[in-house]
Tab-separated table of C-alpha atoms in Angstrom:
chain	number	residue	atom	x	y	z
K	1	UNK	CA	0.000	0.000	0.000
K	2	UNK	CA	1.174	3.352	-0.738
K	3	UNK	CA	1.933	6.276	1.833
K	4	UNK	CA	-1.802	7.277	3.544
K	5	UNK	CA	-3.840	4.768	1.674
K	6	UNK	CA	-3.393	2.445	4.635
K	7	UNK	CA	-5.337	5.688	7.086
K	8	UNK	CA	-8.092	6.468	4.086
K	9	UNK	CA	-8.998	2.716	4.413
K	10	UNK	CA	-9.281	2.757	8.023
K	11	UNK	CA	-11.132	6.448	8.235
K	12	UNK	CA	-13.815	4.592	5.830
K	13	UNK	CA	-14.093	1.791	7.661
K	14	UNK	CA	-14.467	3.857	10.959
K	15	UNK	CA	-17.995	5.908	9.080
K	16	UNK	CA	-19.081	2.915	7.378
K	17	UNK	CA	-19.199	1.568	10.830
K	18	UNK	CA	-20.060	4.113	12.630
K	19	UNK	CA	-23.294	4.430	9.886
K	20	UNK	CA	-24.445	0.844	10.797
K	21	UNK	CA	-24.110	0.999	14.481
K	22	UNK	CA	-26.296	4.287	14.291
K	23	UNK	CA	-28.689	2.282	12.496
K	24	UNK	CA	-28.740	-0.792	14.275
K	25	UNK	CA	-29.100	1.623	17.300
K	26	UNK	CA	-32.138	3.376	16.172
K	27	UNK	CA	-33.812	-0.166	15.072
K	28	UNK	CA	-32.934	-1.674	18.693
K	29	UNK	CA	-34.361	1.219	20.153
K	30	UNK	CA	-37.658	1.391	18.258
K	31	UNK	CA	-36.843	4.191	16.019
K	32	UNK	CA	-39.675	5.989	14.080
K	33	UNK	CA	-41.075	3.345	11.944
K	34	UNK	CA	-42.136	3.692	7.956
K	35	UNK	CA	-45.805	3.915	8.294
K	36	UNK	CA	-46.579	2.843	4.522
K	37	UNK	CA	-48.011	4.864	1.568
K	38	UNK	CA	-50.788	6.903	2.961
K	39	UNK	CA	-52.727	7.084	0.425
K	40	UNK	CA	-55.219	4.559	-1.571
K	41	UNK	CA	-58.182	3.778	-3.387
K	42	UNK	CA	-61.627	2.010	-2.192
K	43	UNK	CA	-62.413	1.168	-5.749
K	44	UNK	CA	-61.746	-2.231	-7.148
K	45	UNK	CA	-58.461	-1.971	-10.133
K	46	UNK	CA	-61.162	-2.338	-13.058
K	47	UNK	CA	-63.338	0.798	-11.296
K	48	UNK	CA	-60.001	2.517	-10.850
K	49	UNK	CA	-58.953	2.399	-14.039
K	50	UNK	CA	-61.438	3.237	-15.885
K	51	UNK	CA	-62.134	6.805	-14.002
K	52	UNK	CA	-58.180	7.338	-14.513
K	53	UNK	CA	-59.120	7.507	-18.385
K	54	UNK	CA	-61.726	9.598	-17.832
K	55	UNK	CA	-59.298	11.765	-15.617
K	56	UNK	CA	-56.517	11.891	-17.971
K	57	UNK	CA	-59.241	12.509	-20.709
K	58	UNK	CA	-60.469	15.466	-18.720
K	59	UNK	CA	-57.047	16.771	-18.707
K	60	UNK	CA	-57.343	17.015	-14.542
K	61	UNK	CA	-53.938	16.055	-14.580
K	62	UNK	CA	-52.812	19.617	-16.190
K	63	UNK	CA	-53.204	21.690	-12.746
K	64	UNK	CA	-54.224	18.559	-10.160
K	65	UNK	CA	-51.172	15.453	-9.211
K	66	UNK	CA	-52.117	12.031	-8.496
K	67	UNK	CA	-50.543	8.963	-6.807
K	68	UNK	CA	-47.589	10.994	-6.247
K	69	UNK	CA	-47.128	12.381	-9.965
K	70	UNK	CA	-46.818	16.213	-10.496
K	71	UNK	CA	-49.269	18.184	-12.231
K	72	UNK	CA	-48.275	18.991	-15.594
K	73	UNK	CA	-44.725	20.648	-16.311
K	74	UNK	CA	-46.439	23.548	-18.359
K	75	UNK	CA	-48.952	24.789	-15.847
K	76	UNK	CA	-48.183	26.401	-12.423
K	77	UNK	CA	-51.538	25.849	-11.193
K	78	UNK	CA	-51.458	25.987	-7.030
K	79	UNK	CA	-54.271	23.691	-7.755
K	80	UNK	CA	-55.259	20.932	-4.657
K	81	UNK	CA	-53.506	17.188	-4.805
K	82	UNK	CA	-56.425	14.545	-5.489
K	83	UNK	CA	-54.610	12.144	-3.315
K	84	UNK	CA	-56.846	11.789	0.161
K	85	UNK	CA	-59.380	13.861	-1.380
K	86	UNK	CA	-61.988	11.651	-0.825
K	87	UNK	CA	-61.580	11.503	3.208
K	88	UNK	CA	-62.055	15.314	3.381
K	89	UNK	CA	-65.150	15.570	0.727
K	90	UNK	CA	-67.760	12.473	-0.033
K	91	UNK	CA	-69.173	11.675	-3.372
K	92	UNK	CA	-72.704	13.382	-3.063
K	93	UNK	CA	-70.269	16.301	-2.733
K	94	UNK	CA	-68.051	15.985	-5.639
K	95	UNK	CA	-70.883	15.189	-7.805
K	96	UNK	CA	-72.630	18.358	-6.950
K	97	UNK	CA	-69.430	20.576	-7.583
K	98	UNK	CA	-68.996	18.747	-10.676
K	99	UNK	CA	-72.406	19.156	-11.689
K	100	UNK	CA	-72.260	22.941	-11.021
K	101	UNK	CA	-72.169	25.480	-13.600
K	102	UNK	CA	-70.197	27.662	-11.696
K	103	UNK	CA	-67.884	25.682	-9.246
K	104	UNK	CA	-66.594	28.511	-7.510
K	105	UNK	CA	-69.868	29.168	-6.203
K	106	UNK	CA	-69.554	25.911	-4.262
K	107	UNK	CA	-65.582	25.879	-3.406
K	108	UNK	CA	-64.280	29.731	-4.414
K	109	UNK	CA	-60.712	30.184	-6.072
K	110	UNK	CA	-58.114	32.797	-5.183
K	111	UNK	CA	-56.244	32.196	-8.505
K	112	UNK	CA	-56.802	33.702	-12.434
K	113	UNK	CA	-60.080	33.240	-13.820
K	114	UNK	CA	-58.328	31.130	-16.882
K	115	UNK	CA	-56.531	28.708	-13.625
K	116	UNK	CA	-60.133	28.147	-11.929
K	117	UNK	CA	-61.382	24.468	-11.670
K	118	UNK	CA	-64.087	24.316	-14.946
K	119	UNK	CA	-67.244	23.543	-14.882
K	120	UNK	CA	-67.872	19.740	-16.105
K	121	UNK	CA	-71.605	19.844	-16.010
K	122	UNK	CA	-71.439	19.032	-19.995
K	123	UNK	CA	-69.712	15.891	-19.032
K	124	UNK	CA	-72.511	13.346	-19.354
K	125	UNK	CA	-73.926	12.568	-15.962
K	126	UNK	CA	-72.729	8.638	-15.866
K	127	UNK	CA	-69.171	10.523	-16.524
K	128	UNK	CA	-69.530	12.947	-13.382
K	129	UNK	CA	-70.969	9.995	-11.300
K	130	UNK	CA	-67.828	7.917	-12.130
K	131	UNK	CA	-65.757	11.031	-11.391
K	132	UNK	CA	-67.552	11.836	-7.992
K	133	UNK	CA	-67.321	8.184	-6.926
K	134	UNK	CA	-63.061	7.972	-8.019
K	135	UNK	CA	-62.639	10.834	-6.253
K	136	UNK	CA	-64.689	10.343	-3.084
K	137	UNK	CA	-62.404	6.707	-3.295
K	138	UNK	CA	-59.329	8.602	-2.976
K	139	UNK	CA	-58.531	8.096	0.746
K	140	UNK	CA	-55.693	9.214	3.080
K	141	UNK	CA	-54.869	7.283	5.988
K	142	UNK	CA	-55.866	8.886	9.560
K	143	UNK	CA	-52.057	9.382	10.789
K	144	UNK	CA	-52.292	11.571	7.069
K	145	UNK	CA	-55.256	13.391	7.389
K	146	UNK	CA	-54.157	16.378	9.207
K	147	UNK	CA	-51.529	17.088	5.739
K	148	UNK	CA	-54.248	16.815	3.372
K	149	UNK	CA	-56.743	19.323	4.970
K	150	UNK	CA	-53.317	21.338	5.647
K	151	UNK	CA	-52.289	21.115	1.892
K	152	UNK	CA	-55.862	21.756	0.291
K	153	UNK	CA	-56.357	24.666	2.510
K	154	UNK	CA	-53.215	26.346	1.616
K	155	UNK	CA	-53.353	25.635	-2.162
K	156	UNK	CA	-56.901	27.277	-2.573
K	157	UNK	CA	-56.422	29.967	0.277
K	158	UNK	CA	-52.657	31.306	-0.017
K	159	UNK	CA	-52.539	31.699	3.800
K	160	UNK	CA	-50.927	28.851	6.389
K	161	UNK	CA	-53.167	26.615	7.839
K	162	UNK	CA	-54.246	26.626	11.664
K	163	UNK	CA	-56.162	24.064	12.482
């Protein structure tokens, strides 16, 4: 070995296992523990799927993100996530705001008139009922629920939340 190789080896060795102790450490001492993917659906895959068409055919995706997936690149929209929508709002809800002619009358926007949600009452109604129903599916887990009130309130408001 060559002049100070033999101490980088050895000041390696010392993090790497320094790193595993800390982890073994936190693991022996019941360290915070991954609580899953908070969020799911209550529809079955086939039900699932076919209201994703219907949202991708909407174009929902350009302001709103799903499952984790960003809104569009080319809009800036401080539009809501969908994810755990459906354990702050139920369906009878969505399908009215969908429904409406004028959804700000139901939910009002802070942003651009050209950025507000639309109005999908042209949609046919089996459309908004599969809509209403997806969305009302998308759940949040309870130990989540306090980030997804947090997170839609400060998207449509502007202002921090305070429960």
């Amino acid at each position: 070995m060559r002049r100070g190789e033999k101490g980088i080896l050895i000041l390696i060795a010392v993090v790497v296992g320094g790193m595993m102790l800390r982890n073994l450490w936190s693991v022996l001492d019941g360290g915070e523990k991954d609580k899953g993917i908070p969020f799911y659906s209550s529809l079955s895959e086939a039900e699932g799927r076919k209201a994703l068409r219907l949202i991708h055919d909407s174009r929902c995706k350009d302001c709103h993100s799903l499952w984790g997936a960003t809104a569009s690149m080319m809009q800036n929209v401080p539009a809501p996530r969908l994810d755990g929508i459906g354990s702050i709002r139920d369906e009878a809800w969505f399908y009215q705001y969908l429904s409406s002619s004028d959804p700000q009358s139901i939910l009002p926007s802070r942003l651009k008139k050209e950025f507000r949600m639309p109005s999908f009452a042209s949609l046919p109604e089996a459309d908004r009922k599969e809509l209403a129903a997806y969305l009302a599916s998308l759940k949040v887990k309870n130990w989540y629920l306090a980030e997804t009130r947090k997170s839609e309130y400060e998207k449509l408001t502007g202002k921090a939340y305070s429960p």
